[in-house]
RNA sequence: GCUCCUAUAGCUCAGCUGGAUAGAGCAACGGAUUUCUAAUCCGUAGGUCACAGGUUCGAAUCCUGUUGGGAGUACCA
C-alpha cells in the first residue's frame, strides 16, 4: 500500500473516532509535501473540514492529531493555517525498502476493476511514410498502453491505419498515369510518396484532376477490380515499411485494422443512423446534425458565422456516394464494442481534430452506446524558429530520418565518451540512446502544449534527458558488478538513516503513487519527470553514500536501496519504451 | 466572427481536480575527482507566473474581461 493511501486510511479512521458530521462525499486528501522541511506528506483535511463545519482549523487539526493512530509510522504536527504534516519514521522507510524489494509490482497496486481499454494511436496513412507528425501519437499512445496494461487493465492497442480515405484516390490516379516501375522496384515507399505528392500538387490548381481522383476513390470503395489490385499492392508495400519503424521503436499493436477493414460495414452504419433519425440528406450528402440538447456555444454541431449560429454537420456519406473518415470512425466504434467489449476508447490524435471527436462522441452517446471515450489531444512539434518543423525542401521530415539523425548524434557522443567499447555494442547503445532521446523528449512534455524539436539538446548528456536516466541505471549496475556475489535482496538488514538515503527511498516509494496518476489525465510526463527526480536523488546518494566501502547494516541498507532504484528505473524506463543499458 | 488550446527565469520546459517561501534543465558564475562510471555532484545568481478585476483563510492554478501566439470552422484526415 502506498503511503498516501495508508495515511488517508489513518486520517479517515481518526475522523470516524471524532464522530464528526462529515459532509456528503467528503474524502480526505493526502499529498506528498513539496518541501521536505514540512515533512514527507501533508493533509489539508482540517482546513477543508473546518470551513464546512465552521470550526477553527488549527483546533480541529489538533483533535485529529490526538485521535490518529500512526505510532511507528509517522510523526505528525500542525503547521501554518492548519496543515497536518507527516514525517515518516526511519523504521517506516526501512520497511518500505524491504516491501519494494519483495514486490514484483514495485509498490504499484493493480486496479480493482479491470477495464477493456482500446488505445487508438499512431494511425499513419499508407502510401505516405510516417513523418514528424506521427511521433507524438505513436509514442504517447504506446506509453499509455504500457502503463494501463501494467495497472492491470485489458489493453487493446489498435493502429487505425489510413488506407481508405480520399488521399488514396490520388495515389491510384498517380499509379495509373505516372508510375515509374524501376523506381518502384528500387525504393517502393519513395515512389508511392512521389506519386501522391505529384498528383496532390497538381490538384491544387486543377479542379478536373481533383474530380478524377475522387472518382478513383469511389471506384475503389465500390470494389473496382483494377483499383483494388493497385490498392492491395500499395498497402502491402507500406505496411512493410511501417513495420520496420515500429520494430525499431519497439512498439507493438494488438491490431492494425485499417479504415478499409470497415468497408463492408459503412453502408449499414449510414443506414442505421438514418433510421435512428440521427442523420439525413443535406446538399446531396448524408449528414448528422445537432441533437439540440446543448446550447449553441457548447454544441459541436453548431458554429457561429458572422453573428449567426449555423449547423456544422458531420458528413457520413459524401454527395458522390463515397464514405469518409467519420463513417469509418463510427463503424469502428461499433466493432470495438461488439468484438472487444470496450469499456473505454482512447484516441491519441492531434488536437486539430478536436471538433471531429466531439461530434463522434456526441453521436455515440445519442446512439445510446455506453462507453467512455477520450480524445487524448496533443500539440505541434515545432522547429527552433517556433513554426512547424520542416526540412530544407519544405517537406515534413520523415520519422525514419529523425530517428537516424538522433542515433547518429548519440553515436558521436558515445565515441567520445566510450570509444573503448566493442563496435557492435556501441551501435546498439547508440540506437538505445538515440531512440530513447526522441521518446523521452516527447514524453517529458505536457502533451497539450507545442514543443520545440532540438536534436542537439535531446541527445545532450546533461540535463533532463534519456541518457541521464540511462546513465543512472548504468551507475547503479556498476556497483553490483564489483560484488563477487549478489546478496539475497530479501534478506538484507535495512536501516535507513542518512538524509540522502531517506531522500532516495522517499522517491522510490512514490512510484506506486505516480503510475496510477499517469492515467489520471493521461499524462506520461508525470512519469518522465518522476524518473528524473528519482535519478537525481540516486546520483546525490551515490556521491554522498559509498556502498562498497561501507560495512554491515550500512552496506546492506545501501545495497538494498541500489537494487530498489535499479528495479524502479528499469521498470519506469520500460513503461516509457526506453531501454536501460547495463553499461555505456 | 465563433469555438478550442496557449502565455511561468535570458533560453527550453515542469507545476494547474486551490495550499505554506513558484521548481528543473540549459546558458552564466564558484566549488568537488589518488575513492563504487565526473555522461556526476554541491553551491551562487536569475521571476510583476501576459494584463486587469473577482471568488476565499489561501490563486500560477478556479471565474470574468483585455491583449499576444497557435489551431479548427460542409463533403481532407
XYZ file of C-alpha atoms (C1' of nucleotides) in Angstrom:
661
model
C 0.000 0.000 0.000
C 1.292 3.469 -0.816
C 1.996 5.884 1.994
C -0.690 8.146 0.622
C -3.449 5.573 0.868
C -2.144 4.390 4.219
C -2.190 7.886 5.674
C -5.580 8.542 4.156
C -6.916 5.455 5.873
C -5.486 6.554 9.187
C -6.967 10.007 8.778
C -10.332 8.615 7.836
C -10.293 6.402 10.917
C -9.396 9.355 13.119
C -12.300 11.354 11.736
C -14.581 8.444 12.467
C -13.321 8.355 16.041
C -14.053 12.025 16.462
C -17.614 11.354 15.389
C -17.739 14.483 13.272
C -20.586 15.077 10.920
C -18.812 14.743 7.621
C -20.276 16.435 4.576
C -21.579 14.003 1.999
C -18.957 12.651 -0.342
C -16.131 14.021 1.731
C -12.802 12.297 1.224
C -9.518 13.051 2.877
C -6.629 14.124 0.680
C -3.001 13.417 1.396
C -0.275 14.717 -0.885
C 3.475 14.487 -0.957
C 4.985 17.628 0.545
C 6.712 19.884 -1.915
C 9.217 20.999 0.660
C 10.660 18.332 2.932
C 11.001 20.972 5.649
C 7.290 20.412 6.071
C 7.680 16.659 6.321
C 7.039 13.926 3.798
C 3.303 14.107 3.334
C 0.666 16.633 4.216
C -3.078 16.802 4.564
C -5.299 19.862 4.340
C -8.238 17.908 5.759
C -8.560 20.068 8.840
C -8.755 23.277 6.826
C -11.278 21.965 4.338
C -13.386 20.392 7.027
C -13.193 23.295 9.438
C -14.614 25.554 6.779
C -17.607 23.303 6.190
C -18.204 22.628 9.869
C -17.488 26.209 10.859
C -14.728 25.253 13.255
C -11.273 26.560 13.948
C -8.904 24.733 11.583
C -5.918 24.526 13.889
C -8.098 23.330 16.714
C -9.628 20.653 14.533
C -6.183 19.635 13.318
C -5.195 19.247 16.956
C -8.121 16.963 17.620
C -7.293 14.874 14.574
C -3.687 14.511 15.636
C -4.863 13.386 19.068
C -7.136 10.784 17.546
C -4.929 9.465 14.779
C -3.131 6.209 15.355
C 0.131 6.279 13.482
C 2.672 5.276 16.084
C 5.758 3.888 14.427
C 4.613 5.038 11.010
C 4.979 8.773 11.196
C 5.138 11.784 13.430
C 2.672 14.479 12.750
C 2.271 18.098 13.630
C 0.105 21.070 12.921
C 1.596 23.798 10.792
C 0.615 27.083 9.247
C -3.108 27.697 8.914
C -3.952 24.103 9.803
C -1.931 21.689 7.723
C -1.263 18.312 9.209
C 2.277 17.351 8.314
C 3.526 13.802 8.435
C 7.145 12.866 8.801
C 7.685 9.173 8.301
C 9.876 7.362 10.790
C 13.170 5.755 9.790
C 11.526 2.453 10.556
C 8.715 3.133 8.104
C 11.217 3.968 5.384
C 13.255 0.869 6.127
C 10.183 -1.324 5.915
C 9.300 0.321 2.639
C 12.655 -0.634 1.136
C 12.048 -4.240 2.093
C 8.487 -4.138 0.828
C 9.536 -2.846 -2.575
C 12.241 -5.472 -2.910
C 9.818 -8.272 -2.208
C 7.209 -6.927 -4.584
C 7.252 -7.682 -8.305
C 4.982 -4.716 -8.828
C 7.366 -2.336 -7.062
C 4.626 -0.898 -4.919
C 2.198 -0.279 -7.748
C -1.180 -1.766 -6.942
C -3.206 -3.373 -9.677
C -6.571 -1.766 -10.332
C -9.551 -3.342 -8.623
C -11.860 -3.103 -11.635
C -10.290 -4.224 -14.872
C -11.499 -2.371 -17.932
C -11.202 -3.142 -21.610
C -9.378 -0.134 -22.930
C -8.849 0.400 -26.632
C -5.953 2.715 -27.364
C -6.122 4.096 -30.871
C -2.768 5.567 -31.790
C -0.101 6.156 -34.437
C -2.548 5.776 -37.342
C -0.316 6.637 -40.300
C -1.599 6.780 -43.844
C -0.398 4.182 -46.249
C 1.477 5.394 -49.292
C 2.879 8.148 -47.149
C 5.791 7.356 -44.828
C 5.468 8.377 -41.215
C 6.716 11.879 -40.575
C 7.397 14.106 -37.609
C 3.665 14.473 -37.065
C 3.375 10.822 -36.120
C 5.913 10.984 -33.305
C 3.533 12.230 -30.699
C 0.628 9.895 -31.262
C 2.870 6.877 -31.651
C 4.976 7.438 -28.561
C 2.280 8.770 -26.238
C -0.116 6.028 -27.283
C 2.471 3.338 -26.711
C 3.313 4.599 -23.241
C -0.303 4.938 -22.202
C -0.901 1.396 -23.416
C 2.024 0.082 -21.419
C 1.006 1.918 -18.265
C -2.651 0.901 -18.472
C -1.634 -2.677 -19.091
C 0.728 -2.677 -16.128
C -2.038 -1.300 -13.954
C -3.943 -4.439 -14.807
C -6.300 -3.241 -17.498
C -7.043 -5.254 -20.566
C -5.499 -3.043 -23.214
C -6.134 -3.355 -26.930
C -3.622 -1.330 -28.920
C -5.133 -0.635 -32.306
C -3.375 1.074 -35.171
C -6.146 2.643 -37.207
C -4.214 2.905 -40.426
C -5.478 5.354 -43.044
C -5.793 3.115 -46.065
C -9.202 4.018 -47.406
C -9.510 7.776 -47.429
C -9.544 10.413 -50.093
C -5.770 10.529 -50.385
C -5.945 7.087 -51.909
C -7.758 8.343 -54.967
C -4.679 10.421 -55.694
C -2.316 7.520 -55.252
C -4.347 5.368 -57.617
C -4.558 8.103 -60.206
C -0.805 8.576 -59.937
C -0.185 4.863 -60.202
C -2.192 4.671 -63.399
C -0.643 7.702 -65.031
C 2.751 8.494 -63.583
C 4.196 5.253 -62.235
C 7.921 4.711 -62.646
C 8.296 0.921 -62.487
C 12.036 0.983 -61.967
C 11.781 3.436 -59.110
C 9.032 1.344 -57.556
C 11.335 -1.670 -57.521
C 14.230 0.319 -56.176
C 12.506 2.326 -53.438
C 8.813 1.480 -53.310
C 7.835 3.836 -50.496
C 9.627 6.784 -52.006
C 7.900 6.146 -55.312
C 4.472 5.946 -53.705
C 5.137 9.186 -51.918
C 6.289 10.777 -55.149
C 3.092 9.703 -56.898
C 0.933 11.083 -54.128
C 2.762 14.364 -53.879
C 2.934 14.894 -57.582
C -0.804 14.380 -58.030
C -1.635 16.267 -54.852
C 0.339 19.288 -56.022
C -1.324 19.238 -59.421
C -4.831 19.062 -57.979
C -4.354 22.330 -56.168
C -4.796 24.216 -59.421
C -6.749 21.627 -61.355
C -10.333 21.074 -60.318
C -10.889 18.477 -63.067
C -7.985 16.384 -61.819
C -9.308 16.579 -58.286
C -12.567 15.136 -59.599
C -10.765 12.327 -61.409
C -9.073 11.365 -58.141
C -12.352 11.375 -56.262
C -13.771 9.118 -58.951
C -10.922 6.676 -58.462
C -11.707 6.562 -54.759
C -15.384 5.905 -55.360
C -14.469 3.098 -57.754
C -12.165 1.626 -55.141
C -14.740 1.779 -52.396
C -17.286 0.167 -54.690
C -14.988 -2.735 -55.407
C -13.457 -1.948 -58.804
C -11.056 -4.789 -59.540
C -8.168 -2.862 -61.005
C -8.230 -0.233 -58.277
C -8.447 -2.888 -55.606
C -5.407 -4.601 -57.064
C -3.364 -1.394 -57.042
C -4.610 -0.621 -53.560
C -3.551 -4.027 -52.279
C -0.022 -3.684 -53.594
C 0.330 -0.225 -52.101
C -0.948 -1.333 -48.723
C 1.399 -4.278 -48.568
C 4.408 -2.211 -49.517
C 3.513 0.452 -46.993
C 2.873 -1.933 -44.154
C 6.286 -3.493 -44.610
C 7.871 -0.085 -44.377
C 5.842 0.872 -41.324
C 6.646 -2.366 -39.562
C 10.353 -1.661 -39.851
C 9.935 1.570 -37.951
C 7.699 0.025 -35.315
C 10.284 -2.693 -34.776
C 12.952 -0.091 -34.367
C 10.788 1.794 -31.883
C 9.876 -1.442 -30.101
C 6.199 -0.675 -30.474
C 3.641 -3.415 -30.858
C -0.027 -3.359 -31.731
C -2.616 -5.935 -30.933
C -4.437 -4.988 -34.108
C -3.734 -2.855 -37.118
C -7.187 -2.661 -38.577
C -7.067 -0.058 -41.284
C -10.007 2.014 -42.386
C -10.540 -0.458 -45.214
C -11.326 -3.177 -42.703
C -14.663 -1.497 -42.067
C -15.605 -1.023 -45.695
C -18.368 -3.631 -45.662
C -19.996 -2.013 -42.641
C -20.003 1.577 -43.880
C -23.248 1.473 -45.840
C -25.019 -0.225 -42.936
C -23.637 2.293 -40.493
C -25.056 5.156 -42.528
C -28.399 3.401 -42.892
C -28.705 2.746 -39.186
C -28.002 6.366 -38.365
C -30.608 7.499 -40.840
C -33.110 5.010 -39.440
C -32.400 6.178 -35.923
C -33.164 9.702 -37.043
C -29.652 10.852 -36.301
C -28.685 11.587 -39.907
C -30.374 12.864 -43.033
C -29.698 14.084 -46.542
C -28.367 17.598 -46.945
C -26.935 19.192 -50.070
C -26.618 15.745 -51.593
C -24.626 14.307 -48.714
C -25.815 12.288 -45.728
C -25.081 14.183 -42.544
C -25.600 14.011 -38.826
C -26.853 17.186 -37.216
C -27.161 18.583 -33.747
C -29.184 16.724 -31.175
C -30.422 20.047 -29.945
C -29.789 19.338 -26.279
C -26.856 21.654 -25.957
C -26.530 25.388 -26.053
C -25.173 26.572 -29.392
C -21.893 27.516 -27.801
C -21.286 24.023 -26.469
C -22.786 22.158 -29.385
C -20.174 20.539 -31.640
C -22.696 20.621 -34.480
C -23.199 24.372 -34.348
C -20.965 27.189 -35.398
C -21.263 30.944 -35.353
C -20.608 32.674 -38.635
C -20.803 36.428 -38.761
C -23.012 36.535 -35.727
C -25.365 33.797 -36.819
C -25.494 30.245 -35.472
C -25.445 27.648 -38.193
C -25.290 23.881 -38.498
C -21.904 22.289 -38.950
C -22.873 18.706 -39.609
C -20.801 15.557 -39.550
C -20.780 14.244 -43.087
C -21.000 10.483 -43.161
C -21.576 9.979 -46.867
C -20.326 12.413 -49.430
C -22.578 13.520 -52.262
C -20.620 11.346 -54.688
C -21.510 8.319 -52.582
C -18.066 7.822 -51.085
C -17.572 7.418 -47.354
C -15.095 9.356 -45.303
C -13.238 9.037 -42.027
C -16.297 9.988 -39.992
C -18.151 6.986 -41.356
C -15.212 4.734 -40.682
C -14.845 6.041 -37.151
C -18.492 5.310 -36.438
C -18.185 1.785 -37.777
C -15.012 1.332 -35.786
C -16.787 2.234 -32.561
C -19.352 -0.496 -33.257
C -16.647 -3.028 -33.964
C -14.749 -2.229 -30.800
C -17.867 -2.500 -28.696
C -19.117 -5.676 -30.279
C -15.900 -7.615 -30.760
C -13.733 -6.297 -27.976
C -16.348 -5.309 -25.405
C -14.579 -1.996 -24.994
C -15.303 -0.059 -21.807
C -13.095 2.792 -22.821
C -11.636 4.146 -26.052
C -8.674 6.474 -26.091
C -7.947 8.351 -29.293
C -4.392 9.626 -29.289
C -4.810 12.125 -32.078
C -3.681 15.637 -32.939
C -5.568 18.428 -31.154
C -6.639 19.829 -34.506
C -9.185 17.069 -34.792
C -10.867 18.015 -31.541
C -14.140 19.062 -33.116
C -14.379 15.861 -35.111
C -14.089 13.823 -31.937
C -16.581 15.973 -30.111
C -19.041 15.170 -32.845
C -18.161 11.496 -32.837
C -18.539 11.221 -29.067
C -21.780 13.143 -29.103
C -23.287 10.904 -31.781
C -22.114 7.803 -29.954
C -23.870 8.976 -26.827
C -27.016 9.765 -28.747
C -26.940 6.277 -30.210
C -27.252 5.070 -26.644
C -23.887 3.329 -26.616
C -22.321 3.068 -23.207
C -18.600 3.614 -23.470
C -16.133 6.132 -22.125
C -14.411 7.940 -24.952
C -11.479 10.291 -24.630
C -9.621 12.337 -27.158
C -6.032 12.359 -25.966
C -5.113 15.511 -27.833
C -1.615 16.820 -28.320
C 0.038 19.888 -29.793
C 2.521 20.502 -32.565
C 6.212 19.813 -32.797
C 7.937 22.982 -33.933
C 11.394 23.774 -35.241
C 13.787 26.111 -33.490
C 12.091 29.089 -35.085
C 8.818 28.201 -33.429
C 6.990 27.216 -36.592
C 6.119 23.634 -37.535
C 9.179 21.563 -38.301
C 10.092 21.352 -41.979
C 13.029 20.092 -43.998
C 15.101 22.387 -46.166
C 12.900 21.380 -49.084
C 9.824 22.408 -47.143
C 8.545 18.893 -46.553
C 7.692 17.329 -43.255
C 10.765 15.447 -42.030
C 10.287 11.708 -42.161
C 10.238 9.847 -38.895
C 12.859 7.424 -40.115
C 15.281 10.254 -40.844
C 14.671 11.815 -37.457
C 15.455 8.537 -35.747
C 18.585 8.066 -37.797
C 19.759 11.574 -37.004
C 19.196 11.006 -33.309
C 21.058 7.708 -33.386
C 23.930 9.245 -35.327
C 24.174 12.088 -32.824
C 24.188 9.585 -29.970
C 26.895 7.541 -31.716
C 29.089 10.594 -31.951
C 28.943 11.330 -28.240
C 29.347 7.678 -27.457
C 32.525 7.516 -29.483
C 33.899 10.358 -27.476
C 32.914 9.031 -24.057
C 33.061 5.280 -24.518
C 35.232 4.747 -27.560
C 36.725 1.645 -25.998
C 33.543 -0.421 -26.146
C 33.200 -3.055 -28.875
C 31.787 -1.671 -32.112
C 28.725 -3.865 -32.022
C 27.831 -2.785 -28.502
C 28.396 0.841 -29.389
C 25.986 0.542 -32.286
C 23.327 -0.996 -30.065
C 23.899 1.674 -27.430
C 23.651 4.476 -29.948
C 20.338 3.031 -31.040
C 19.091 2.785 -27.448
C 20.222 6.288 -26.574
C 19.162 7.944 -29.815
C 15.706 6.411 -29.898
C 15.386 6.825 -26.140
C 16.157 10.511 -26.521
C 13.435 11.061 -29.077
C 10.961 9.197 -26.903
C 11.940 10.909 -23.684
C 11.794 14.360 -25.203
C 8.293 13.630 -26.359
C 7.192 12.119 -23.083
C 8.654 14.773 -20.826
C 6.482 17.470 -22.341
C 2.920 18.102 -21.396
C 1.022 16.604 -24.296
C -1.291 19.573 -24.827
C 1.487 22.069 -25.419
C 3.579 22.523 -28.527
C 7.263 21.890 -28.158
C 10.453 22.700 -29.970
C 12.347 19.865 -31.539
C 16.053 20.371 -30.902
C 18.115 17.332 -31.730
C 21.310 18.546 -30.072
C 19.527 19.225 -26.838
C 17.742 15.901 -26.888
C 20.804 13.784 -27.178
C 22.824 16.075 -24.944
C 24.095 14.175 -21.994
C 23.434 16.806 -19.419
C 20.084 17.775 -18.233
C 16.701 16.154 -18.188
C 17.321 13.629 -20.899
C 17.093 9.933 -21.656
C 20.877 9.457 -21.437
C 20.829 10.962 -17.939
C 18.353 8.295 -16.858
C 20.211 5.580 -18.693
C 23.470 6.646 -17.131
C 21.883 6.497 -13.690
C 20.949 2.919 -14.324
C 24.446 2.115 -15.548
C 25.878 3.646 -12.405
C 23.749 1.521 -10.090
C 24.572 -1.576 -12.017
C 28.282 -0.852 -11.863
C 28.170 -1.306 -8.114
C 26.780 -4.771 -8.375
C 29.344 -5.644 -10.999
C 32.059 -5.173 -8.406
C 30.500 -7.568 -5.964
C 31.758 -11.116 -6.014
C 28.346 -12.379 -5.231
C 24.938 -10.788 -5.342
C 23.229 -10.660 -1.971
C 19.839 -12.142 -1.227
C 17.865 -8.927 -1.572
C 15.021 -10.230 0.540
C 17.283 -10.965 3.486
C 19.125 -7.680 3.862
C 19.111 -5.798 7.148
C 17.774 -2.350 6.261
C 18.160 0.699 8.455
C 17.716 3.937 6.598
C 19.389 6.830 8.406
C 21.341 9.269 6.222
C 19.419 12.144 4.596
C 20.479 11.028 1.124
C 19.211 7.540 1.883
C 15.907 8.880 3.127
C 15.540 11.094 0.072
C 16.191 8.115 -2.181
C 13.643 5.810 -0.594
C 11.231 8.718 -0.480
C 11.433 8.878 -4.254
C 11.395 5.128 -4.761
C 8.299 4.725 -2.643
C 6.482 7.284 -4.724
C 6.488 5.014 -7.773
C 3.264 3.408 -6.630
C 1.650 6.836 -6.428
C 2.922 8.120 -9.743
C 1.944 5.282 -12.054
C -1.820 5.473 -11.423
C -1.566 9.264 -11.730
C -0.315 8.872 -15.306
C -3.699 7.544 -16.401
C -5.354 10.340 -14.490
C -5.401 12.898 -17.228
C -3.382 10.602 -19.480
C -0.137 12.449 -18.926
C 3.049 10.461 -19.472
C 5.137 13.485 -18.497
C 4.175 12.773 -14.897
C 6.208 9.581 -15.105
C 9.005 11.188 -17.092
C 9.628 13.915 -14.557
C 9.291 11.467 -11.694
C 12.070 9.353 -13.168
C 14.297 12.396 -13.495
C 13.747 13.211 -9.844
C 14.418 9.637 -8.854
C 17.629 9.595 -10.877
C 18.711 12.874 -9.355
C 18.135 11.540 -5.854
C 20.121 8.488 -6.743
C 23.089 10.469 -8.052
C 23.124 12.532 -4.869
C 23.008 9.361 -2.809
C 25.723 7.842 -4.968
C 28.039 10.775 -4.281
C 27.236 11.013 -0.588
C 26.983 7.371 0.438
C 29.723 4.951 -0.528
C 28.343 1.458 -0.861
C 31.211 -0.913 -1.399
C 33.375 0.783 1.197
C 30.731 0.624 3.845
C 30.139 -2.347 6.057
C 27.485 -4.287 7.898
C 23.984 -2.899 8.094
C 25.016 0.329 6.399
C 26.195 -1.580 3.374
C 23.207 -3.870 3.355
C 20.896 -0.882 3.516
C 22.650 0.796 0.645
C 22.715 -2.337 -1.466
C 19.006 -2.687 -0.890
C 18.458 0.941 -1.910
C 20.555 0.471 -5.033
C 18.666 -2.631 -6.031
C 15.324 -0.964 -5.491
C 16.489 2.043 -7.517
C 17.647 -0.076 -10.395
C 14.410 -2.025 -10.480
C 12.238 1.072 -10.482
C 14.435 2.844 -13.029
C 14.444 -0.096 -15.385
C 10.743 -0.620 -14.989
C 9.855 3.026 -15.377
C 12.006 3.358 -18.464
C 10.305 0.223 -19.754
C 6.919 1.876 -19.405
C 8.253 4.759 -21.461
C 9.523 2.252 -24.006
C 13.141 3.203 -23.348
C 15.954 0.689 -22.954
C 18.114 0.575 -19.847
C 21.647 -0.433 -20.884
C 23.956 -2.270 -18.461
C 26.929 -0.115 -19.356
C 27.721 2.843 -21.538
C -16.806 36.493 -36.402
C -17.287 31.943 -33.349
C -15.027 27.614 -30.775
C -10.779 25.175 -28.657
C -5.610 25.331 -26.975
C -1.856 28.511 -25.092
C 1.156 32.771 -22.245
C 5.672 30.825 -15.871
C 13.627 32.693 -15.050
C 17.928 35.083 -20.686
C 16.540 30.073 -23.440
C 13.725 25.167 -23.253
C 10.030 23.489 -20.138
C 7.500 21.336 -15.427
C 3.945 22.703 -11.693
C -2.742 23.780 -12.869
C -9.047 18.428 -9.534
C -6.836 25.864 -4.888
C -2.295 25.059 -0.227
C 2.955 27.038 3.012
C 8.951 30.761 0.631
C 6.731 29.234 -7.664
C 10.591 24.464 -9.498
C 14.030 21.798 -13.052
C 17.381 21.617 -17.248
C 20.426 24.670 -20.464
C 23.358 29.062 -20.552
C 26.437 32.216 -16.514
C 29.493 32.193 -12.067
C 32.111 29.427 -7.851
C 33.488 24.622 -5.881
C 34.223 18.871 -5.564
C 37.693 13.769 -8.764
C 44.532 9.019 -5.760
C 37.626 6.797 -3.664
C 31.506 2.180 -6.435
C 31.396 5.078 -14.411
C 32.650 13.264 -13.455
C 27.589 11.316 -19.221
C 28.072 13.050 -11.965
C 27.508 16.001 -7.579
C 27.405 20.623 -4.252
C 26.640 25.855 -4.292
C 25.601 31.247 -6.248
C 22.736 34.270 -9.271
C 18.334 34.643 -12.099
C 10.565 35.784 -11.504
C 5.170 41.671 -11.798
C 3.560 33.202 -13.143
C 0.878 38.282 -20.143
C -2.521 42.253 -18.017
C -6.971 43.849 -15.048
C -10.765 42.536 -11.886
C -13.445 38.656 -8.951
C -14.306 34.163 -5.705
C -11.706 32.990 -0.083
C -8.468 31.706 5.424
C -5.218 30.983 0.872
C -4.870 31.751 -6.528
C 0.485 30.438 -11.312
C -3.852 27.023 -10.550
C -10.924 28.461 -10.401
C -14.411 32.576 -12.738
C -14.977 37.190 -15.921
C -12.769 40.584 -19.207
C -8.471 42.500 -22.197
C -4.015 41.610 -25.081
C -0.337 38.437 -27.723
C 0.553 33.373 -30.090
C -1.394 28.668 -32.314
C -5.351 25.704 -34.297
C -10.267 24.487 -36.181
C -14.507 26.277 -38.736
C -19.643 21.287 -45.055
C -18.115 16.634 -48.176
C -9.500 16.434 -46.320
C -7.852 13.332 -42.098
